[in-house]
Coordinates of C-alpha atoms and ligand atoms in Angstrom, one line a residue:
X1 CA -200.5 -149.7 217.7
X2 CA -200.8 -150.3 214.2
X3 CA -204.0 -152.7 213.4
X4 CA -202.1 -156.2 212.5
X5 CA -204.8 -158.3 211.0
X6 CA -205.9 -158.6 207.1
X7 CA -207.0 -161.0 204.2
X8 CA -203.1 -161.5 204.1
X9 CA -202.4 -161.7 207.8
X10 CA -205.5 -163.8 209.0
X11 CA -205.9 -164.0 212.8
X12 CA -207.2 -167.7 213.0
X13 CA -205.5 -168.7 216.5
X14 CA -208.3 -168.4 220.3
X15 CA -207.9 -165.2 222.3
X16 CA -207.9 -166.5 225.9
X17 CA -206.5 -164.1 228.9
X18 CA -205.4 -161.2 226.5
X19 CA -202.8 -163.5 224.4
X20 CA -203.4 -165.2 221.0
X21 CA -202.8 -168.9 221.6
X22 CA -203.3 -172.5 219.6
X23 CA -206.1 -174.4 220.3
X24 CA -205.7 -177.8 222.1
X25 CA -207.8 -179.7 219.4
X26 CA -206.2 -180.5 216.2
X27 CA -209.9 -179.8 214.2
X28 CA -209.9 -176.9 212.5
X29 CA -212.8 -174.6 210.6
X30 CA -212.6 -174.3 206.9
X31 CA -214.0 -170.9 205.5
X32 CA -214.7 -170.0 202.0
X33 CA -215.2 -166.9 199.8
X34 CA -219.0 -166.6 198.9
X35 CA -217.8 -164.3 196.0
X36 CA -216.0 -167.0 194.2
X37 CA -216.1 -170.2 196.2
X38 CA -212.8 -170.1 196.7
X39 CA -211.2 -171.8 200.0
X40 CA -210.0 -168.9 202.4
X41 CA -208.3 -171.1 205.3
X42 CA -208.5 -174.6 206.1
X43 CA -206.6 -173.7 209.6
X44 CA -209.2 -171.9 211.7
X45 CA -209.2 -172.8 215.1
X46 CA -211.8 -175.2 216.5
X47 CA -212.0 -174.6 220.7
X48 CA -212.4 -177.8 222.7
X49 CA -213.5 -178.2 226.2
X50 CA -209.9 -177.6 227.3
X51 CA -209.9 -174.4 225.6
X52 CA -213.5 -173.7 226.9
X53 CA -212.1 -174.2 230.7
X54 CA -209.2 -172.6 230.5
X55 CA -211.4 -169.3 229.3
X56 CA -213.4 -169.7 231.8
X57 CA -211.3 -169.9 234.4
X58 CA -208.7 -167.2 233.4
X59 CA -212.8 -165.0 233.4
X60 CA -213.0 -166.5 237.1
X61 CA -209.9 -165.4 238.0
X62 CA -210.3 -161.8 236.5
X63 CA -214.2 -161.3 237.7
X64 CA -213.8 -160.0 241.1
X65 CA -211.7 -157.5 240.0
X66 CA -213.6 -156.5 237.1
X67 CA -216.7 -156.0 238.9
X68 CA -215.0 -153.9 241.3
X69 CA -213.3 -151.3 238.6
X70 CA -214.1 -147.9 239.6
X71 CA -217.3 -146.8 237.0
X72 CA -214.8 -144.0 235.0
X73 CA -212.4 -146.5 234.6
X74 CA -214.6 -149.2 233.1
X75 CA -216.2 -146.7 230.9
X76 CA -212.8 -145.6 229.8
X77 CA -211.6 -148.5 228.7
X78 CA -214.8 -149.1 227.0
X79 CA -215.0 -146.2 224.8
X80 CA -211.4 -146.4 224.0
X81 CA -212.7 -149.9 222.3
X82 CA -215.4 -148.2 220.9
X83 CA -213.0 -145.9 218.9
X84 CA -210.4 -148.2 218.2
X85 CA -213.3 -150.1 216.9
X86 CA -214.1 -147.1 214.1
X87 CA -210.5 -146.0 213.4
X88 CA -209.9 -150.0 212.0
X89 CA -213.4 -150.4 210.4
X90 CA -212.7 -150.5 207.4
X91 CA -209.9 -153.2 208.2
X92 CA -212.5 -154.8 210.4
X93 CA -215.1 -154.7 207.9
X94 CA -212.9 -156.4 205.2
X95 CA -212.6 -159.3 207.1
X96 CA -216.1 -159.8 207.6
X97 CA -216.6 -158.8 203.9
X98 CA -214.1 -161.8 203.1
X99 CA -216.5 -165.1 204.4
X100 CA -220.0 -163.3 204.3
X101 CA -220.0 -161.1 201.0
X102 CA -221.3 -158.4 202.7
X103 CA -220.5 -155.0 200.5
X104 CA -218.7 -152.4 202.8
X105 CA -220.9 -149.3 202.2
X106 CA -224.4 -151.0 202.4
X107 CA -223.5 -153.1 205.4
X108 CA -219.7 -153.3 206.7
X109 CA -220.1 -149.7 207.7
X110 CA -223.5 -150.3 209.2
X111 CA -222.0 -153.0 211.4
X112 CA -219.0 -151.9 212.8
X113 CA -220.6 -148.5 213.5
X114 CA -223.2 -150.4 215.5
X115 CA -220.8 -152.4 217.6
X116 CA -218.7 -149.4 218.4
X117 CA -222.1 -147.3 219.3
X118 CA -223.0 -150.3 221.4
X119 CA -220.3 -150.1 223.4
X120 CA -220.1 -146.3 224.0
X121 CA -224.2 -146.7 224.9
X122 CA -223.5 -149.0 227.5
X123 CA -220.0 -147.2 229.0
X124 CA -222.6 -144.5 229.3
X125 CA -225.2 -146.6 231.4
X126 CA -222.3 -147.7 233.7
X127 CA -222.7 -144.8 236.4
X128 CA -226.2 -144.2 236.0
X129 CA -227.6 -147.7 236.2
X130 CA -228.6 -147.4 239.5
X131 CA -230.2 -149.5 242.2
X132 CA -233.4 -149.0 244.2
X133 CA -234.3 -148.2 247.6
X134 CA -237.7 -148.6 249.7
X135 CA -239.2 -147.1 252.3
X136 CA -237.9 -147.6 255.4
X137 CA -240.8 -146.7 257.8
X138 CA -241.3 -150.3 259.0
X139 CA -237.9 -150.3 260.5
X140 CA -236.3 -151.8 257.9
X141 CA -234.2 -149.8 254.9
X142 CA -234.0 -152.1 252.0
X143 CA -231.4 -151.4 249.3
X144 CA -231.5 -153.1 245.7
X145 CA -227.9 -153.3 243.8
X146 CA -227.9 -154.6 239.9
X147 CA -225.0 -157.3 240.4
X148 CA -223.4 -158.7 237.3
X149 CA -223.6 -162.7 236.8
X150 CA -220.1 -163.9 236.8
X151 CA -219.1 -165.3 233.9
X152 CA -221.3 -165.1 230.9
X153 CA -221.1 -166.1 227.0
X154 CA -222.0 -164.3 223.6
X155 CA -223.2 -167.1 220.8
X156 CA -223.5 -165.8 217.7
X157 CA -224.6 -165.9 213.7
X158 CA -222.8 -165.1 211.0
X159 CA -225.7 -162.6 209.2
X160 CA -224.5 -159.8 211.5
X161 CA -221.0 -160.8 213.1
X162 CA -220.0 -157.3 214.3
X163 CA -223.0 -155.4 215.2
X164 CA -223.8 -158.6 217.3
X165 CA -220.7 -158.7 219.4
X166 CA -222.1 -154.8 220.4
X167 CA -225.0 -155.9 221.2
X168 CA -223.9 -158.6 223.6
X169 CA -220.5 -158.1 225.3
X170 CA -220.8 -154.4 225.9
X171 CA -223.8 -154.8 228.3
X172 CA -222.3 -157.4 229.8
X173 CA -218.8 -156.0 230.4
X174 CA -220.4 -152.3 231.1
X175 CA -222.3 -154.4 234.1
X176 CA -219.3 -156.0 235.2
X177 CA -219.3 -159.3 233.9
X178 CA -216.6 -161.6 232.4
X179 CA -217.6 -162.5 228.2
X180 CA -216.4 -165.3 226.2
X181 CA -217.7 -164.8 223.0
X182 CA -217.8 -167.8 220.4
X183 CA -218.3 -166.2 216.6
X184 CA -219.7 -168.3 213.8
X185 CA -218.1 -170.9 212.4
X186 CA -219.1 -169.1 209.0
X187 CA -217.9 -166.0 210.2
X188 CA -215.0 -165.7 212.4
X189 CA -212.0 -163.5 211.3
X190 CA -213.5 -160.1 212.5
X191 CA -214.4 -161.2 215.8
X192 CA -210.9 -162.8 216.6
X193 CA -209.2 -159.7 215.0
X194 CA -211.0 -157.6 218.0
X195 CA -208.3 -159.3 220.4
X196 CA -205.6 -157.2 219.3
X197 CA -207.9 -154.1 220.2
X198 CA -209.1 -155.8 222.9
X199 CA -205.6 -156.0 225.0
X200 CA -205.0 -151.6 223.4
X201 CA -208.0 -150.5 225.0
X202 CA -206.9 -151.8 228.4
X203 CA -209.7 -154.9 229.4
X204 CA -207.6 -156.9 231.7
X205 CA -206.7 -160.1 231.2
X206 CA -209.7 -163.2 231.1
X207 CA -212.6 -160.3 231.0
X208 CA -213.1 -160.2 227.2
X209 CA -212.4 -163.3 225.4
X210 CA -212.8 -165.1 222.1
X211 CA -213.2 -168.3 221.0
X212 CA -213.6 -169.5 217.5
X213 CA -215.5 -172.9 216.9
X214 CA -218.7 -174.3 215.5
X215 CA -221.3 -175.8 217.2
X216 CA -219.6 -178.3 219.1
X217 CA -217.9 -175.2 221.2
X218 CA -221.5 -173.5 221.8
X219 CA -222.7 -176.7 223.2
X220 CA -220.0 -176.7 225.9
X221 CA -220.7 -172.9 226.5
X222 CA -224.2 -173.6 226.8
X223 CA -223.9 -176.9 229.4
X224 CA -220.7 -175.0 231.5
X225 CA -221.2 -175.4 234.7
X226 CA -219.6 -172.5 235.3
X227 CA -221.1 -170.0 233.0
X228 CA -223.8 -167.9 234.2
X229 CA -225.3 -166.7 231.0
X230 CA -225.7 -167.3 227.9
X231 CA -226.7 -164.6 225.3
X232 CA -227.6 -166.4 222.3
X233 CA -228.6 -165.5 218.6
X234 CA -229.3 -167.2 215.8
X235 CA -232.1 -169.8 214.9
X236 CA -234.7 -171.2 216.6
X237 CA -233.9 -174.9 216.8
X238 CA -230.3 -174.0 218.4
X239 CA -232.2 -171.6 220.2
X240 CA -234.1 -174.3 221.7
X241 CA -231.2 -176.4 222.6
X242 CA -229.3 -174.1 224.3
X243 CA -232.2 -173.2 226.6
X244 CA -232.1 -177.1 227.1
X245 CA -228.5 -177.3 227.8
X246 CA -228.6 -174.6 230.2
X247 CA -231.3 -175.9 232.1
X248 CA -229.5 -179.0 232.1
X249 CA -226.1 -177.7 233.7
X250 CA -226.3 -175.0 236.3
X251 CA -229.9 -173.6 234.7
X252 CA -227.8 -170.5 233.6
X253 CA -229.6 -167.4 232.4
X254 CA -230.4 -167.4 229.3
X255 CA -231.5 -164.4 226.4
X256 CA -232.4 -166.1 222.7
X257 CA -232.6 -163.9 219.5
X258 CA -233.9 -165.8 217.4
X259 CA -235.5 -166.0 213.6
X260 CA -238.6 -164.2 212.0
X261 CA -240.9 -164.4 209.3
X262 CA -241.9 -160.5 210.0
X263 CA -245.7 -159.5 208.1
X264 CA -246.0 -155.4 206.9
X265 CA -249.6 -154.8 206.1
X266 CA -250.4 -152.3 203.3
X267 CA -253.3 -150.8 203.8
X268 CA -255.4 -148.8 200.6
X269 CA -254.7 -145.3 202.0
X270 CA -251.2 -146.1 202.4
X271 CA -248.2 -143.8 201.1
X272 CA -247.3 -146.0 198.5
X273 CA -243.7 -144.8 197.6
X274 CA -243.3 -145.4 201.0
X275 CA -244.2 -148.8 201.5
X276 CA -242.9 -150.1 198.4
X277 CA -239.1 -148.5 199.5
X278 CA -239.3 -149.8 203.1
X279 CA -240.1 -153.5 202.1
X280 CA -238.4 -154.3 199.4
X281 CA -235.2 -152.3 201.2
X282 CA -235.8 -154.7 204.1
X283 CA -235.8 -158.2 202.2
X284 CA -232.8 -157.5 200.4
X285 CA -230.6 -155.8 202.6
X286 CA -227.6 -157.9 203.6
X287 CA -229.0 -160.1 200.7
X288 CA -232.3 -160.8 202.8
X289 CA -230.4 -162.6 205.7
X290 CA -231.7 -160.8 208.2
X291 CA -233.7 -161.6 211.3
X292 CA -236.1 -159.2 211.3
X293 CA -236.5 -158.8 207.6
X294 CA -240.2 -158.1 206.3
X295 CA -240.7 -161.6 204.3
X296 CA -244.4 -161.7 203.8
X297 CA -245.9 -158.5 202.4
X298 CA -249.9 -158.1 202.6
X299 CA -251.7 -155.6 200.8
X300 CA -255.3 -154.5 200.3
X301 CA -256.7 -155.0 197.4
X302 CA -258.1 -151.8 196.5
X303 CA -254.0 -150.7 195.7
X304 CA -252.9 -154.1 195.1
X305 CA -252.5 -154.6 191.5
X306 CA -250.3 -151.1 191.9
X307 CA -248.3 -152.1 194.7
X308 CA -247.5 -155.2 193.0
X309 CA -246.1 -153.1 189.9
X310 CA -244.3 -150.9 191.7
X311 CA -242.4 -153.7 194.3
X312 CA -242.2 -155.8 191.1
X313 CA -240.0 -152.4 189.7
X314 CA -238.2 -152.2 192.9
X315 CA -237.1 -155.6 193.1
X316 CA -235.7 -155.5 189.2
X317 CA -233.9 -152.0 190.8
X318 CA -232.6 -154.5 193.3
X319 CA -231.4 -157.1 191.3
X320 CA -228.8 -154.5 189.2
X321 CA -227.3 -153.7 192.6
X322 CA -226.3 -157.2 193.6
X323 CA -222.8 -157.7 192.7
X324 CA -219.3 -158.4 193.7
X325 CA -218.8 -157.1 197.4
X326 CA -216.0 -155.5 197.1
X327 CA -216.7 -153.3 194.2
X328 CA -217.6 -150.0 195.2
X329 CA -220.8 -149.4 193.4
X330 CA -222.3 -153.0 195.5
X331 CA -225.1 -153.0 197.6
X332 CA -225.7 -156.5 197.5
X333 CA -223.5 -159.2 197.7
X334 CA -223.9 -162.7 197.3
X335 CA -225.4 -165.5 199.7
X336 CA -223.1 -166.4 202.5
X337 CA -222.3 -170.3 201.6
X338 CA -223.1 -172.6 199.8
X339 CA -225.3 -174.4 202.0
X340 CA -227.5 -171.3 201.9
X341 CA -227.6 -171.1 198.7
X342 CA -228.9 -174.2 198.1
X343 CA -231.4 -173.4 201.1
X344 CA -232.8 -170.3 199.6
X345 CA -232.5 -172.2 195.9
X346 CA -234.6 -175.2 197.1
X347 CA -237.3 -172.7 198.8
X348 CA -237.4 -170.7 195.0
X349 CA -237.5 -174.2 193.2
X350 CA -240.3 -175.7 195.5
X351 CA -242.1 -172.4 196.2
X352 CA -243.4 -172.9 192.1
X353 CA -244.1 -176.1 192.2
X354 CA -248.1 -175.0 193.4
X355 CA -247.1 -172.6 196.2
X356 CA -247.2 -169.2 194.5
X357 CA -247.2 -167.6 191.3
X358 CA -243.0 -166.4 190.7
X359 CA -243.3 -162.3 190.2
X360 CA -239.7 -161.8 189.5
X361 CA -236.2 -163.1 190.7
X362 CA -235.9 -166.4 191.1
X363 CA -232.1 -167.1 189.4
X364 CA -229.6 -167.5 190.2
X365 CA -226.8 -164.7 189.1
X366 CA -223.9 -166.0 187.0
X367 CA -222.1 -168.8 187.5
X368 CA -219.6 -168.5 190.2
X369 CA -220.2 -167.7 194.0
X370 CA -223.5 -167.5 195.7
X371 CA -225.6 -164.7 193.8
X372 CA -229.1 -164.9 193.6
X373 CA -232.0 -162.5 192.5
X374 CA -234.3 -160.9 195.1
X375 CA -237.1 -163.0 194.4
X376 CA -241.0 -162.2 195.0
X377 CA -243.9 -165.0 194.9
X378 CA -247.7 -163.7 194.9
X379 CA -250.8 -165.8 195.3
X380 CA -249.0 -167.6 198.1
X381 CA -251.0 -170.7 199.5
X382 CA -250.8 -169.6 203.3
X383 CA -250.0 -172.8 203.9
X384 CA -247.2 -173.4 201.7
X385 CA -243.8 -173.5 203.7
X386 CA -243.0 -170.4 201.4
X387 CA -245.2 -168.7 203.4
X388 CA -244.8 -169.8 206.9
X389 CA -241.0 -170.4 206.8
X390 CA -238.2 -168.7 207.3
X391 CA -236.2 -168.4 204.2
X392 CA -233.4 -166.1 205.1
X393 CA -232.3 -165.0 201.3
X394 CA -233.8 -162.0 198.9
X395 CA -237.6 -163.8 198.7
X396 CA -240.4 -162.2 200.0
X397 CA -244.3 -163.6 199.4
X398 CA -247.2 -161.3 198.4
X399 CA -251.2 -161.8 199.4
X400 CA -253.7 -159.6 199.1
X401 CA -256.4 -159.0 201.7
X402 CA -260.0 -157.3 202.3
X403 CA -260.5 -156.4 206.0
X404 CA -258.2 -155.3 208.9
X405 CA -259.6 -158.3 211.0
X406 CA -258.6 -160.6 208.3
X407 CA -254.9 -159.6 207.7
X408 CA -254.5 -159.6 211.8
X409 CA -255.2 -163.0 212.6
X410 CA -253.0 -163.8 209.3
X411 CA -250.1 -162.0 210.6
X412 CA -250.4 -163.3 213.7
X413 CA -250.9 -167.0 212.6
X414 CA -247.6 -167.9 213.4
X415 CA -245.3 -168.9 215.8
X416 CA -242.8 -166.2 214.8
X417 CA -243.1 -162.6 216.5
X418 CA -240.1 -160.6 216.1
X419 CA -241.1 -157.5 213.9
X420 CA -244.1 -156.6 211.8
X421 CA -244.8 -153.3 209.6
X422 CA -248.5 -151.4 209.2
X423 CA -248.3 -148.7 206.8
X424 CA -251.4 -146.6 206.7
X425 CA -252.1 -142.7 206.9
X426 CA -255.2 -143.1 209.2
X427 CA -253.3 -142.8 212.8
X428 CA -255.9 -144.6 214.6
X429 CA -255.4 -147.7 212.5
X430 CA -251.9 -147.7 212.6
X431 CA -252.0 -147.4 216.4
X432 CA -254.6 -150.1 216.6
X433 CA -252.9 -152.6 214.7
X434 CA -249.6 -151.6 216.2
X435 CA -251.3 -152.9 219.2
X436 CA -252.8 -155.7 217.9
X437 CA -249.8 -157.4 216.1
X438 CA -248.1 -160.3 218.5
X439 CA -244.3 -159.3 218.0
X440 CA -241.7 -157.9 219.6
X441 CA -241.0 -154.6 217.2
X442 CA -243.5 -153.1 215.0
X443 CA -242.7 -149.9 212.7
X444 CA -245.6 -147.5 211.3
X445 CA -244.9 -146.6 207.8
X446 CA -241.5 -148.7 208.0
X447 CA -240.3 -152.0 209.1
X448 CA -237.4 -153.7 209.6
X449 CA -235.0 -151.2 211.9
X450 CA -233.9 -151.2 215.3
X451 CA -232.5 -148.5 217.5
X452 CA -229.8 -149.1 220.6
X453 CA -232.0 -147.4 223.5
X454 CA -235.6 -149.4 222.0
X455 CA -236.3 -153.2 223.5
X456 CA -234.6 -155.0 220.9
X457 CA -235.8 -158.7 220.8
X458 CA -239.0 -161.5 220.2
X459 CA -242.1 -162.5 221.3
X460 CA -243.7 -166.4 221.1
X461 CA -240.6 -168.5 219.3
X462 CA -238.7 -165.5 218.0
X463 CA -236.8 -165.3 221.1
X464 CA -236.8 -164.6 225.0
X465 CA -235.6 -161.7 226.7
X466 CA -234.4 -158.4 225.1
X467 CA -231.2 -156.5 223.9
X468 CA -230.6 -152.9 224.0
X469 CA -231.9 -150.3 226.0
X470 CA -231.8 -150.9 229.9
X471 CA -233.1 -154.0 228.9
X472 CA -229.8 -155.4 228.0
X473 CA -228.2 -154.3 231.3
X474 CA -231.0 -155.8 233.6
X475 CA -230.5 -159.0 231.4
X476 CA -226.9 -159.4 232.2
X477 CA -227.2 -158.8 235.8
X478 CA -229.6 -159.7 238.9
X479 CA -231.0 -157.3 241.6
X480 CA -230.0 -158.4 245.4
X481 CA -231.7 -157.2 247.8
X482 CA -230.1 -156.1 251.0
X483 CA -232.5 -155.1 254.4
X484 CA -231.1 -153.2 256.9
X485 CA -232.5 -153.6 260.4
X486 CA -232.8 -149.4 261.7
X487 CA -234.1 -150.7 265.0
X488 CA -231.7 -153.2 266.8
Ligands
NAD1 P1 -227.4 -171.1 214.0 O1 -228.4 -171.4 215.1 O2 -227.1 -172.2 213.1 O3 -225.9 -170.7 214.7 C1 -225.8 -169.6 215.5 C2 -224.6 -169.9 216.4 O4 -224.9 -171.0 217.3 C3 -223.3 -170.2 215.7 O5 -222.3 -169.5 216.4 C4 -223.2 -171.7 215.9 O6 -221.9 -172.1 215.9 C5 -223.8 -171.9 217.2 N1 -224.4 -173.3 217.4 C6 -224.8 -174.1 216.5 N2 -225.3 -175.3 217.0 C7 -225.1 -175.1 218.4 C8 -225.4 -175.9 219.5 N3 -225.9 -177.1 219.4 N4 -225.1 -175.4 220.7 C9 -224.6 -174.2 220.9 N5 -224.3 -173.4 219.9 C10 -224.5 -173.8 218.6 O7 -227.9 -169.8 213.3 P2 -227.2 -169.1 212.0 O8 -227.5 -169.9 210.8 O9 -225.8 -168.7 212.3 O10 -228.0 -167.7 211.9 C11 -229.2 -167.6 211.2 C12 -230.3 -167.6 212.2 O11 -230.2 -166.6 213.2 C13 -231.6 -167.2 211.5 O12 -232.7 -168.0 211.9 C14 -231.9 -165.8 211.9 O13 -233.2 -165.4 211.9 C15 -231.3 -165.8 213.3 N6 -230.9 -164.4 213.7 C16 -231.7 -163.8 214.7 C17 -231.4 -162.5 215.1 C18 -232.2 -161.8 216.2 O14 -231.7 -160.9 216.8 N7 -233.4 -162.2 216.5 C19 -230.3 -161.8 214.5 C20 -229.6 -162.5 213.5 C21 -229.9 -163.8 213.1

């Protein structure tokens, strides 16, 4: 079946029990070209709380079947996604491309590749996720099985809308669940285009479904009484409401990725070429709106003044690759709205009004669309909101420091813990301060990176609970335990 969906063909209706179908509320999204600020659609669908119950119950109706599906035949289906997933990339990719700006080669490829790796890594757990079993010398054999919630819900941003959906529906549906996923409202034609493959690759009807809306729709998915999980990412104050809304309703499970503001510590005996590449690669790929991204840089001071030069360089290397996203030669494309741009703009504009000294950056690009230059402040006051907030653009802050003890309880002064970078040659310090960092990730001699079979996730309010890995399958399902009596 020949892919359908395009910039000229946009899918923009809910995919609910394997059909396309119109929305029951007559609001609709509105989505605009970052590149040019040009309207895209006005016509988007908006799901209600009818739309919300009828997905959930064609998911009902489908979930005891679904659970039940020999483990080939779920995997089977779930690869066949996975490479109907790659052969439409490109198309797939285009239509992310269209309402985030993100430049195919330095990020569309990225994404769909992870979402289609995702879901062959978890068809892969599906017959080797086993339970447990316990001694049964006390007369008693005890068997654990991994059972899958029920119905569960995918919530996510619009920095990553792909590599996301991987993340979150193929655990769950490799475990057996039902997933509704609800894409950003920012965001939403690549995730709805996934119906078509969703109905080729053979998921029965109500298991894998889609429903485009903005906030409004994640707050009935979050306070459904008949949703058993919620799998949320995105920032910290939603974060925080959705954990409310689910202990609200049914006190539904619940796994938050949420934001960073991720420290990489330069030490004097660094490989400098090496830490200048990984951080100032990490704060402007995907034009710095990244989670994980490494936004406050610290470097001793006996290599400072160099390290400056050299990121200073790197950033200005930057800056000449920022372009129109759907030029070839792009790496980086423009802001994703206008509402982020004026975020990041106001951060830049404030940030030199006493809270750092600008290095470089700080413009915007032209005159039409979103483009902004990756943007570095040193001499940061640590207490300026430059330095303790998440900016999500191309702006990173600079200090210098003296001692190791120093620069850790600096690091960790925060209430974000989702990735930090040491970057030393001396193994024992790297090791030590690997240890000591409070985060969730931490690279040695790079930063900012993930891997599918590695704990993917926060520590303190940078999230709760973990993707990838086994991690993501015990997080989509519960163990039971059953006791068998050997002595009646
Ligand atoms: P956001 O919180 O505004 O929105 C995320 C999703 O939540 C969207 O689908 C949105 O429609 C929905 N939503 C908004 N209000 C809601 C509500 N009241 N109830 C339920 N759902 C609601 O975040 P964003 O601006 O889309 O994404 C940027 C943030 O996401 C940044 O803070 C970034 O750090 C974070 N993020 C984290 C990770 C991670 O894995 N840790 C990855 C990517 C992005």
């Amino acid at each position: 079946m020949s892919f359908p969906w395009s910039p000229k063909n946009l899918p923009k209706q809910l995919f609910i029990n394997n059909e396309y179908v119109d929305p029951k509320s007559t609001k609709k999204l509105s989505l605009y070209n970052p590149a040019s600020g040009d309207l895209i659609a006005d016509d988007v669908a908006l799901a209600n709380e009818h739309d919300v119950d009828a997905a959930v119950a064609a998911a009902e109706k489908a979930f005891p079947a679904w659970k039940k599906t020999p483990p080939t035949e779920r995997r089977n289906i779930m690869t066949k996604f996975a490479d109907l997933i790659e052969q439409n990339g490109t198309a797939i990719a285009e239509l992310t491309r269209l309402s985030l700006g993100a430049p195919y080669k330095a990020f569309g490829a990225f994404e769909v590749g992870l979402c289609a790796e995702a879901f062959r890594y978890n068809a892969g757990w599906i017959d080797k996720f086993g339970g447990e079993s316990w001694p049964q010398e006390d007369g008693f054999l005890k068997i654990v099985r991994n059972e899958p919630l029920g119905v569960t819900a995918g919530i996510v941003p619009w920095n990553g809308p792909v590599g996301t959906i991987g993340l979150k529906a193929a655990p769950a549906l490799a475990t057996g669940n039902c997933f509704i996923l609800k894409p950003s409202e920012k965001t939403p034609f690549s995730s709805t285009a996934l119906g078509s493959l969703i109905k080729e690759a053979g998921f029965p009807p109500g298991v894998f479904q889609i429903l485009t809306g903005d906030g409004s729709t994640g707050a009935i998915l979050a306070s459904h009484m008949k949703i058993r999980k919620v799998s949320f990412t995105g920032s910290i104050s939603t974060g925080k409401k959705i954990q409310e809304m689910a202990a609200k309703s049914n006190l539904k499970r619940v796994t938050l990725e949420l934001g960073g503001k991720s420290p990489a510590v330069i030490f004097d005996d660094c490989n400098l070429e090496n830490a200048v590449t990984w951080t100032a690669n990490a704060i402007t790929a995907n034009t710095g709106q990244v989670c994980f991204a490494a936004s406050r840089v610290y470097v001793q001071e006996g290599i400072y003044e160099k390290f400056i030069q050299k990121y200073k360089e790197a950033m200005q290397n930057k800056a000449k690759e920022v372009g129109n996203p759907e030029d070839e030669g792009t790496n980086i494309g423009p802001l994703v709205d206008e509402a982020q741009f004026k975020r990041v703009s106001g951060f830049i504009e404030r940030g030199q009004k006493g809270q750092g000294k600008l290095l470089v950056g700080g413009q915007r690009i032209g005159d039409k669309g979103y483009y902004i230059e990756p943007t570095v402040f040193t001499d940061v006051d640590i207490n300026s909101e430059i330095h303790t907030e998440e900016i999500f653009g191309p702006v990173s802050v600079v200090r210098s420091f003296k001692t190791e003890e120093e620069i850790m309880k600096l690091s960790n002064g925060t209430n974000f813990g989702l990735m930090a970078g040491v970057f030393t040659q001396d193994i024992n310090k790297a090791l030590r301060v690997a240890s000591d960092f409070e985060s969730g990730m931490v690279g040695i001699n790079c930063v900012s990176l993930m891997f599918m079979n590695t704990p993917f996730g926060g520590s303190k309010e940078s999230g709760i609970g973990r993707e990838c890995g086994i991690h993501a399958l015990r997080a989509f399902t519960e163990p039971k335990t059953i006791m068998v009596n050997l002595n009646y």
